[in-house]
Coordinates of C-alpha atoms and ligand atoms in Angstrom, one line a residue:
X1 CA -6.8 -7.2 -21.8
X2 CA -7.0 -7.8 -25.2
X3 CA -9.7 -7.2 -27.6
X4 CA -10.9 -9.5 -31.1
X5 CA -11.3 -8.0 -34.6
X6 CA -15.2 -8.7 -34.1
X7 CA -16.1 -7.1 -30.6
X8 CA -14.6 -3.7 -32.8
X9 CA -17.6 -3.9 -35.3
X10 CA -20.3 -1.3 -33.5
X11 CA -18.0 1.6 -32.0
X12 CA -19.1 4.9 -32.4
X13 CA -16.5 7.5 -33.1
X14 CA -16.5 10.9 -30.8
X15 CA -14.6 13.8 -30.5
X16 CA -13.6 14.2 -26.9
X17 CA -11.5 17.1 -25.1
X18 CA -9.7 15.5 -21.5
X19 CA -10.6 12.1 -21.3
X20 CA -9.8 10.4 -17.8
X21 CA -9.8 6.8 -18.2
X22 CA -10.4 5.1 -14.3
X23 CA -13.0 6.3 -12.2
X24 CA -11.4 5.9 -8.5
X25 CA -10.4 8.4 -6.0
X26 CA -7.8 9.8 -8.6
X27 CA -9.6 9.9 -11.6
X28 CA -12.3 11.9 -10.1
X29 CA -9.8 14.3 -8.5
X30 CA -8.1 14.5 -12.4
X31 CA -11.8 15.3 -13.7
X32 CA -12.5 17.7 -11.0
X33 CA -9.1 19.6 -11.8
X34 CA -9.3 19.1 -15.2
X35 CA -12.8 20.6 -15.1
X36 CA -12.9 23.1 -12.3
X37 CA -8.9 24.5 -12.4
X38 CA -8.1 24.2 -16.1
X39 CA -11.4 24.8 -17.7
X40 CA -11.5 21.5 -20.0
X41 CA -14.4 19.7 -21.4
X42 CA -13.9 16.0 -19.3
X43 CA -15.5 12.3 -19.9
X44 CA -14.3 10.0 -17.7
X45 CA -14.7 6.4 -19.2
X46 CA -14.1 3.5 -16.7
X47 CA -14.3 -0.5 -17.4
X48 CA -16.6 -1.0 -14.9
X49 CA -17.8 1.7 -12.6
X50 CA -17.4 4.7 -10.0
X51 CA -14.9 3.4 -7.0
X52 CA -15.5 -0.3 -7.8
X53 CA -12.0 -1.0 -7.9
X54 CA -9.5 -0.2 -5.2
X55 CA -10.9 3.5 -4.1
X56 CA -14.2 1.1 -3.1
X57 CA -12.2 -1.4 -1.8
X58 CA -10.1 -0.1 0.9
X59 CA -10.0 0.7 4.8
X60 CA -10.4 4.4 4.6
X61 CA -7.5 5.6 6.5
X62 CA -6.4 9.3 5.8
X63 CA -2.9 8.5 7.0
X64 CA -0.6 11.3 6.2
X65 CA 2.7 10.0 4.3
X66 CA 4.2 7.0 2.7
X67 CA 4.1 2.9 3.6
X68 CA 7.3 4.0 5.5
X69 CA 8.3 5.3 8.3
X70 CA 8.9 9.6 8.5
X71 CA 12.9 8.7 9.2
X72 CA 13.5 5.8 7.3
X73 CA 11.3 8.3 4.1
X74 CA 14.1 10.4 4.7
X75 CA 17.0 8.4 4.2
X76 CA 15.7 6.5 1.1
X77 CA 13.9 10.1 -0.9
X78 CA 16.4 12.8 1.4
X79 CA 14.8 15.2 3.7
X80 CA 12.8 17.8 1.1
X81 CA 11.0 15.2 -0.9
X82 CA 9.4 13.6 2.7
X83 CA 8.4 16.4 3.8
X84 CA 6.9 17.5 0.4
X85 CA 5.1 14.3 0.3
X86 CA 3.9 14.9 4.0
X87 CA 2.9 17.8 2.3
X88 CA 1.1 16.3 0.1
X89 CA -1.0 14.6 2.3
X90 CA -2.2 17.4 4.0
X91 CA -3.1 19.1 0.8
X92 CA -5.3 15.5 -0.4
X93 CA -6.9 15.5 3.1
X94 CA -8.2 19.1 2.7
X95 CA -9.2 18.4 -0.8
X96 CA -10.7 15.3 0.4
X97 CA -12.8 17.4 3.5
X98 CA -14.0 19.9 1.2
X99 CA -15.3 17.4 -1.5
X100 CA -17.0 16.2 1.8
X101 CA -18.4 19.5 2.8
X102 CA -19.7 20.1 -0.4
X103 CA -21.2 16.8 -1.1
X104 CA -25.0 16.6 -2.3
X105 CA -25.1 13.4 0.5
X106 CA -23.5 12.3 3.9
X107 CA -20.1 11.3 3.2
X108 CA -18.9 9.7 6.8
X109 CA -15.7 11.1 8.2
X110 CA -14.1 10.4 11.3
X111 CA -11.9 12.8 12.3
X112 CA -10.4 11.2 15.8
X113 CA -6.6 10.8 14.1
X114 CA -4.7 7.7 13.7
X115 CA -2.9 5.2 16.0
X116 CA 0.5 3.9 15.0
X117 CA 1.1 0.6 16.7
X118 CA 4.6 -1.4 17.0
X119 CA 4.4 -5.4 17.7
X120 CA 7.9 -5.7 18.8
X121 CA 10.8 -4.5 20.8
X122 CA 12.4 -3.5 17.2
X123 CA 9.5 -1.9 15.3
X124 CA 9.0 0.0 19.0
X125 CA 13.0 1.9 18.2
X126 CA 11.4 2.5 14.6
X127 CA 8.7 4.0 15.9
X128 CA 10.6 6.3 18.3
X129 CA 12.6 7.3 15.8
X130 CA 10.1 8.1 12.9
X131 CA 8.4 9.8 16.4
X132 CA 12.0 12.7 16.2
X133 CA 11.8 13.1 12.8
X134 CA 8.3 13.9 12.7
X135 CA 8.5 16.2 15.9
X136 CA 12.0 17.6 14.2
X137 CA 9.9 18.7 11.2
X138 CA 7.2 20.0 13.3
X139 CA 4.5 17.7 12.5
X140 CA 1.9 17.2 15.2
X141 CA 2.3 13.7 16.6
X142 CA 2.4 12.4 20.4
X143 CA 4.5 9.5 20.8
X144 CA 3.5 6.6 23.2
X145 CA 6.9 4.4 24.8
X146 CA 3.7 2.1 26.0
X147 CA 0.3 0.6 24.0
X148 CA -2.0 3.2 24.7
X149 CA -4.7 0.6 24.1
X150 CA -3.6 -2.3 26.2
X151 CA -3.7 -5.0 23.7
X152 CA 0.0 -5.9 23.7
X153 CA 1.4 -3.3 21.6
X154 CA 4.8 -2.1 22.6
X155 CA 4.8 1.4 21.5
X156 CA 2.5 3.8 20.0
X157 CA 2.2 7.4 17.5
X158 CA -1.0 9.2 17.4
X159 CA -1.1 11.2 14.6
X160 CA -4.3 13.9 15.2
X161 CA -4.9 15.2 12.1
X162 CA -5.5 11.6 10.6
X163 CA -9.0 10.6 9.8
X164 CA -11.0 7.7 8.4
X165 CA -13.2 8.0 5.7
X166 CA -15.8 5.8 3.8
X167 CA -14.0 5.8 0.8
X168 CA -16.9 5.1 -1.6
X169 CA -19.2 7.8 -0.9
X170 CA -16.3 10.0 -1.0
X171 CA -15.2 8.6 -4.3
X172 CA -18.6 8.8 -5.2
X173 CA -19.0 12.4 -4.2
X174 CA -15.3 13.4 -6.2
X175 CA -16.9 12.3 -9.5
X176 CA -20.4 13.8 -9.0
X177 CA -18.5 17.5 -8.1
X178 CA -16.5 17.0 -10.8
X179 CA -19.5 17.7 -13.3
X180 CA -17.7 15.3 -16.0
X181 CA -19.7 12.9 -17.9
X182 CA -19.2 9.6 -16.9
X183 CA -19.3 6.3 -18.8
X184 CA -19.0 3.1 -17.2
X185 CA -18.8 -0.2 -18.1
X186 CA -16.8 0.9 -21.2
X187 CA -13.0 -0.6 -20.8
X188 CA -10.5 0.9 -22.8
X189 CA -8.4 -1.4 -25.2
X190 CA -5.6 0.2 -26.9
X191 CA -4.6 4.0 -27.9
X192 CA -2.0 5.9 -29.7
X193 CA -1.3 9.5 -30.3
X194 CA -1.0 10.7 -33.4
X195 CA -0.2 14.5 -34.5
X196 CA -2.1 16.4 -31.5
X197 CA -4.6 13.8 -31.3
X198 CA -5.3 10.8 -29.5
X199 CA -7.2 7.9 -30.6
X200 CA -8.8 5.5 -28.0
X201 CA -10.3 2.5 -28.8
X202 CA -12.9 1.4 -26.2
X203 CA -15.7 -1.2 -26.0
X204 CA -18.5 1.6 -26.9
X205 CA -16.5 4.1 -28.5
X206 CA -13.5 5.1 -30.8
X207 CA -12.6 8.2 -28.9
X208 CA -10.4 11.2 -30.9
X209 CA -9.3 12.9 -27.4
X210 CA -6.9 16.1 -27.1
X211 CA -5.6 14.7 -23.9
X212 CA -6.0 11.6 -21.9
X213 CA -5.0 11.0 -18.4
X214 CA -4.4 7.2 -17.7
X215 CA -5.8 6.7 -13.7
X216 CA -5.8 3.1 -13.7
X217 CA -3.1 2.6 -10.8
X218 CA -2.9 -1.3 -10.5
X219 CA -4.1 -2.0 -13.9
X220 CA -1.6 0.9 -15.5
X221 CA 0.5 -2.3 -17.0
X222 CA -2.0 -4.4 -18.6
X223 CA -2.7 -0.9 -20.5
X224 CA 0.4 0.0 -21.5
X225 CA 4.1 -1.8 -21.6
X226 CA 5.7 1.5 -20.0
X227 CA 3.8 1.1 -16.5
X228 CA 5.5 -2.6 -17.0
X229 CA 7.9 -2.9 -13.8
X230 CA 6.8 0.3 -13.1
X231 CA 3.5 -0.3 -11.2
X232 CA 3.3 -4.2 -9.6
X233 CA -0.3 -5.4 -8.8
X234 CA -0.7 -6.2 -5.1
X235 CA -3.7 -7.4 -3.3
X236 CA -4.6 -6.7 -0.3
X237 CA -7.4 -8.4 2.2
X238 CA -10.2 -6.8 4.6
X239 CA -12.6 -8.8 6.7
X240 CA -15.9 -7.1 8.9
X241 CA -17.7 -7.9 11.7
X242 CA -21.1 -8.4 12.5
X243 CA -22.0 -5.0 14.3
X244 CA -20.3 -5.0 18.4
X245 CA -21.8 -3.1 21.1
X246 CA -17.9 -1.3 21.9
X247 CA -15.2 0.4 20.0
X248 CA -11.7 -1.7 20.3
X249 CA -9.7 1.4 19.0
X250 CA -10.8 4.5 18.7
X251 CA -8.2 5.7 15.5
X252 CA -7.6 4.1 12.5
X253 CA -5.4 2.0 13.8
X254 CA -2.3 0.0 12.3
X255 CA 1.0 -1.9 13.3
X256 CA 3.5 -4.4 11.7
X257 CA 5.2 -1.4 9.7
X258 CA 1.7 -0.7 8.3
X259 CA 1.0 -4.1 7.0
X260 CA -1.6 -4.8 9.7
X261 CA -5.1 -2.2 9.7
X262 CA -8.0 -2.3 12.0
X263 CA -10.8 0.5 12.8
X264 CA -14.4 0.1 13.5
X265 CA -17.2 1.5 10.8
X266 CA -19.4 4.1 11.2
X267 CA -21.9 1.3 11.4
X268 CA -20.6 0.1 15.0
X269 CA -18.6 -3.0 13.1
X270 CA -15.2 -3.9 13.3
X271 CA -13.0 -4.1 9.9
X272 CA -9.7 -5.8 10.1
X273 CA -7.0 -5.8 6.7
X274 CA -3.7 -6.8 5.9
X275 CA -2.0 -10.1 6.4
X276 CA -0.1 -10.4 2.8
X277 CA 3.1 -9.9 4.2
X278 CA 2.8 -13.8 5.3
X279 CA 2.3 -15.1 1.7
X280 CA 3.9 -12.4 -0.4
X281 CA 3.5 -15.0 -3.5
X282 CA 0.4 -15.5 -3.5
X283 CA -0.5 -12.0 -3.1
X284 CA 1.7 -10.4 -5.5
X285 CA 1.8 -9.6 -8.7
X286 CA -2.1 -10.4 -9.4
X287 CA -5.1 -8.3 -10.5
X288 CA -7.2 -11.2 -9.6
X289 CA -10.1 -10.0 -7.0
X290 CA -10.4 -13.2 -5.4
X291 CA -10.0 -14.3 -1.6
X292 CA -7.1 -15.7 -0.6
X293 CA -7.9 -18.5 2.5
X294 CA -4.6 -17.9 3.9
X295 CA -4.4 -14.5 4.6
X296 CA -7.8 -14.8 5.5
X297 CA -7.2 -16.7 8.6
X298 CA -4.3 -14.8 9.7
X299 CA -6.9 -12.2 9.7
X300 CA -9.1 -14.2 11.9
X301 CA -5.9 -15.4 14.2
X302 CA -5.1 -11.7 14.7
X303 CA -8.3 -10.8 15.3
X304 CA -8.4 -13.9 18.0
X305 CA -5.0 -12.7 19.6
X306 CA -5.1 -8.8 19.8
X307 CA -9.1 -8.1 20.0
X308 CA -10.2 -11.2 21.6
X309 CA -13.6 -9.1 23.1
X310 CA -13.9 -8.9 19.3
X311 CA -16.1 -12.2 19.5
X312 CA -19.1 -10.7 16.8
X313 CA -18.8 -13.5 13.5
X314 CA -17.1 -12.0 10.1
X315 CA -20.2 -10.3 8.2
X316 CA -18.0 -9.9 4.9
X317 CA -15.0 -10.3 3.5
X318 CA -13.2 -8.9 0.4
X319 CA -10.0 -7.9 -1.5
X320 CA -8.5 -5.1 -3.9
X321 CA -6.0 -4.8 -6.1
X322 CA -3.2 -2.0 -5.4
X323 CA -0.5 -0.6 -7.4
X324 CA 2.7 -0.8 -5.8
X325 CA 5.2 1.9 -7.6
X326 CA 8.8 1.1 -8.0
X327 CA 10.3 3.6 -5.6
X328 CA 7.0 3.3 -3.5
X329 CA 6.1 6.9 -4.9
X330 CA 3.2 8.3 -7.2
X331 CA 4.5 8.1 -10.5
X332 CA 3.4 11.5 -12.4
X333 CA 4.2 12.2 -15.9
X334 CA 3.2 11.8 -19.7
X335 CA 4.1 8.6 -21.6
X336 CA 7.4 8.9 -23.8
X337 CA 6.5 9.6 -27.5
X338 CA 3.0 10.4 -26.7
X339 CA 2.8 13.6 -24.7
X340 CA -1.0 14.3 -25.1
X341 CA -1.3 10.7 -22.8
X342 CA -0.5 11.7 -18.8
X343 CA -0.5 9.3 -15.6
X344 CA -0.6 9.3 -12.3
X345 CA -1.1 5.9 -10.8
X346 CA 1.4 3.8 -8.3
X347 CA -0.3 5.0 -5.0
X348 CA 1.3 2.1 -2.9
X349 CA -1.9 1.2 -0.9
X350 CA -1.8 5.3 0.4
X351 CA -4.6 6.6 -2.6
X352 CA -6.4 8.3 0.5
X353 CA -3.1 10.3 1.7
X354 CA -1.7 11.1 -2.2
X355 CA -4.2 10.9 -5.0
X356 CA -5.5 13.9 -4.6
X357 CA -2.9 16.2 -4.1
X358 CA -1.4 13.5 -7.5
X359 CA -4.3 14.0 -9.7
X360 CA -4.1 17.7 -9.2
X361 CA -0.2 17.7 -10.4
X362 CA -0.6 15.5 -13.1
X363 CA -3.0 17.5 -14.9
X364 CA -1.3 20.1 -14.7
X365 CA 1.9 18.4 -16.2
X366 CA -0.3 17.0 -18.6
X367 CA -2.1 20.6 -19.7
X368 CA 0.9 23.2 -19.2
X369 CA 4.2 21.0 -18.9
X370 CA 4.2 22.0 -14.9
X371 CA 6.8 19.5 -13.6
X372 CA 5.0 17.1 -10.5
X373 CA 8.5 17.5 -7.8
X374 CA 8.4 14.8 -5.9
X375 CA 6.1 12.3 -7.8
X376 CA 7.4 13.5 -11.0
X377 CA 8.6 10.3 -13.2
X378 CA 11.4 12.4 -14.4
X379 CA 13.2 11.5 -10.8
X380 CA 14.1 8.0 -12.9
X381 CA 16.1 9.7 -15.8
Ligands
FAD401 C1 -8.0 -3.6 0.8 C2 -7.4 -2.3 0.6 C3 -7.1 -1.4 1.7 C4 -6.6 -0.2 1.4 N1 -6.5 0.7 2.5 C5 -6.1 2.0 2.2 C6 -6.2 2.9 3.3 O1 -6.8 2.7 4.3 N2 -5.8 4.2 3.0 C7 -5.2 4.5 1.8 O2 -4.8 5.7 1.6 N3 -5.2 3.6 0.8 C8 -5.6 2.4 1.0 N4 -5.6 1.5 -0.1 C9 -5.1 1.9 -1.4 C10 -6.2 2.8 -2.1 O3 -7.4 2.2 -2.1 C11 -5.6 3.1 -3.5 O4 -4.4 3.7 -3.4 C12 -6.5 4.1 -4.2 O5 -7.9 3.7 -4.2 C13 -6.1 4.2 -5.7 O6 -7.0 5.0 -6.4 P1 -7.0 4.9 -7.9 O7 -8.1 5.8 -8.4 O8 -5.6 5.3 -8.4 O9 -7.2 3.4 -8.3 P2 -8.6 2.5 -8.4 O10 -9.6 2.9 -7.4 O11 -8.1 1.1 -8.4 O12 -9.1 2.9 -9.8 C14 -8.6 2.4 -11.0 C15 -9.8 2.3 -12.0 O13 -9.3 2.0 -13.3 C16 -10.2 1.2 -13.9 N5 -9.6 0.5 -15.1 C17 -8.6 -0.3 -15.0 N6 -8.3 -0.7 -16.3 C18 -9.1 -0.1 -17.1 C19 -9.3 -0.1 -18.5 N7 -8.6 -0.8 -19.4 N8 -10.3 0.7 -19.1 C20 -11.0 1.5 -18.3 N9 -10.9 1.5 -16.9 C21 -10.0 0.7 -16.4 C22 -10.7 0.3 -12.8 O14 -11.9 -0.3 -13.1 C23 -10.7 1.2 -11.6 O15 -12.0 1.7 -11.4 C24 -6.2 0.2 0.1 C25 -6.4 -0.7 -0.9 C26 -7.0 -1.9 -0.7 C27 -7.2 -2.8 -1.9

């Protein structure tokens, strides 16, 4: 985004301590951290508004891990980072419950685990073998060599201590427990760091910050040239029902190696995602929220072939816009020649499993130099 000499002419200029800029899932977890952990003054500023980008956006599955399978995690990162990342997970989802427990409203959480489908004979092996790994490393699955469901799948892991979520109230509820001050509607334009200062230049204000921590995930390279070929911009599309009087799969449930997502609401519908791994050009490489009529009906084909008692019409549909990191990890660090200005975007369509357990890292990289292991951007030096 780029800004004209005139729309400059009414900022106000403000002293700020931790400025957050992106109010999703991480950005509140930064502000609550920031706040609660490190004992820093926070404003979160945001272009448009709590969770209206991707942390509003998406299915709400708390899926422990990575968009890859446990074994095939292993091979490409090596055996300590994908267990720390597992880790990880675990440490967002009780971040995420006890932002739950402690919210001021009802945050819906279901807590009935996830369902790991395969759609073919292949993706069935996968599955098996991610199934060792996991049970090598002592993380609670049970592994299915049939489709627990009936609908056709070939093979099955349920993973127990999954959950889904409704991701905007909990977004929601991260921000208000947070205590920061929030400003929406108030995009930042440009910054740069100078001496132990940092000066950002926003639509309502000139800002003069002692840190800032970027949270913008997809939008990271429109920002700033380093996140360029960093972070790539991927939609994603969801479809949901009219309300149905059953549940089709009682998980979070998802197949095709992840590409493919479909639970039921805690308002009795059914939601369906995925499909871009059909028309990967259309879909890539975009911040445009728009809907994309092909993937669309895939969705509705699928929806046709594997939940035919499915017969309610589509209430709404919708995308969002995820960042896609370069290694498919978090990326966590401060930007070179500008250490008062920290990151930690590039959540590869898993924000739910990783941002918190991110956001709490990458303040702490930010505030005391702590080095972020396995999401640490140092891995590419
Ligand atoms: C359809 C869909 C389904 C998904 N399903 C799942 C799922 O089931 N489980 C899961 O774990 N993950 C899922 N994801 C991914 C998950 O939503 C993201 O990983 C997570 O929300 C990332 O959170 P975030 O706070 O980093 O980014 P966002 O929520 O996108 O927040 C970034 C914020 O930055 C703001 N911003 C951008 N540019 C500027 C600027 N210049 N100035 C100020 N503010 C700016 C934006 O307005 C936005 O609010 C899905 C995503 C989509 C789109």
């Amino acid at each position: 985004m780029t800004v004209s000499h005139w729309q400059q002419a009414e900022q106000e200029e403000r002293e700020v301590d931790f400025l957050v800029v992106g109010a999703g899932l991480a950005g509140g977890a930064a502000a609550y951290f920031a706040k609660h952990l490190h004992k820093r003054d926070v404003v979160v500023t945001d272009a448009r508004d709590i969770a209206l980008g991707a942390s509003g956006r998406n299915a709400g599955f708390m899926i422990s891990g990575l968009d890859t399978f446990y074994h095939r995690a292993i091979e490409q990162y090596g055996h300590q980072i994908a267990r720390e990342v597992w880790g990880m997970s675990a440490r967002s989802f009780s971040h995420w419950r006890a932002f739950i427990e402690g919210s001021d409203f009802e945050v819906p959480l279901d807590n009935s685990g996830s369902l790991l489908l395969a759609e073919s004979p292949e993706e069935a092996r996968e599955l098996e073998l991610a199934a060792r790994a996991l049970s090598a490393d002592k993380i609670e699955i049970k592994y299915y060599s049939r489709d627990p469901l009936g609908r056709g799948y070939c093979a099955a892991i349920e993973q127990p201590l999954d959950a889904g979520v409704q991701p905007y109230l909990l977004a929601k509820t991260v921000m208000a427990q947070s205590g920061a001050e929030m400003i929406a509607n108030n995009e930042l334009y440009r910054f740069e760091q100078t001496g132990e200062r940092v000066r950002v230049y926003t639509r309502k204000a000139i800002f003069e910050a002692q840190y800032v921590m970027l949270c913008t995930n997809a939008y990271s390279p429109l920002i700033d040239p380093y996140f360029q070929g960093k972070v790539a911009p991927t939609r994603a599309q969801c479809l949901v029902t009219e309300p149905i009087d059953h549940v089709p799969v009682p998980y979070c449930g998802y197949s095709d190696y992840g590409y493919m997502y479909y639970r039921s609401t805690f308002d009795g519908r059914f939601l369906l995602g995925g499909g871009r791994q059909f028309f990967p050009e259309e879909e890539q490489d975009t911040t445009e929220d728009r809907l994309n009529t092909n993937v669309q009906g895939f969705l509705d084909s699928y929806l046709a072939k594997y939940f035919p008692d499915v017969t309610a019409p589509v209430a709404q549909r919708w995308s969002g816009i995820m960042g896609f990191s370069l290694d498919g990890l978090p990326l966590v660090g401060t930007l070179p020649g500008r250490p008062r200005v920290g990151f930690a975007v590039g959540f590869t369509g898993h924000g739910l499993a990783l941002a918190a357990a991110t956001a709490e890292r990458a303040v702490d990289k930010l505030l005391n130099g702590v080095g972020a292991g396995a999401v640490d951007v140092s891995r590419f030096d």
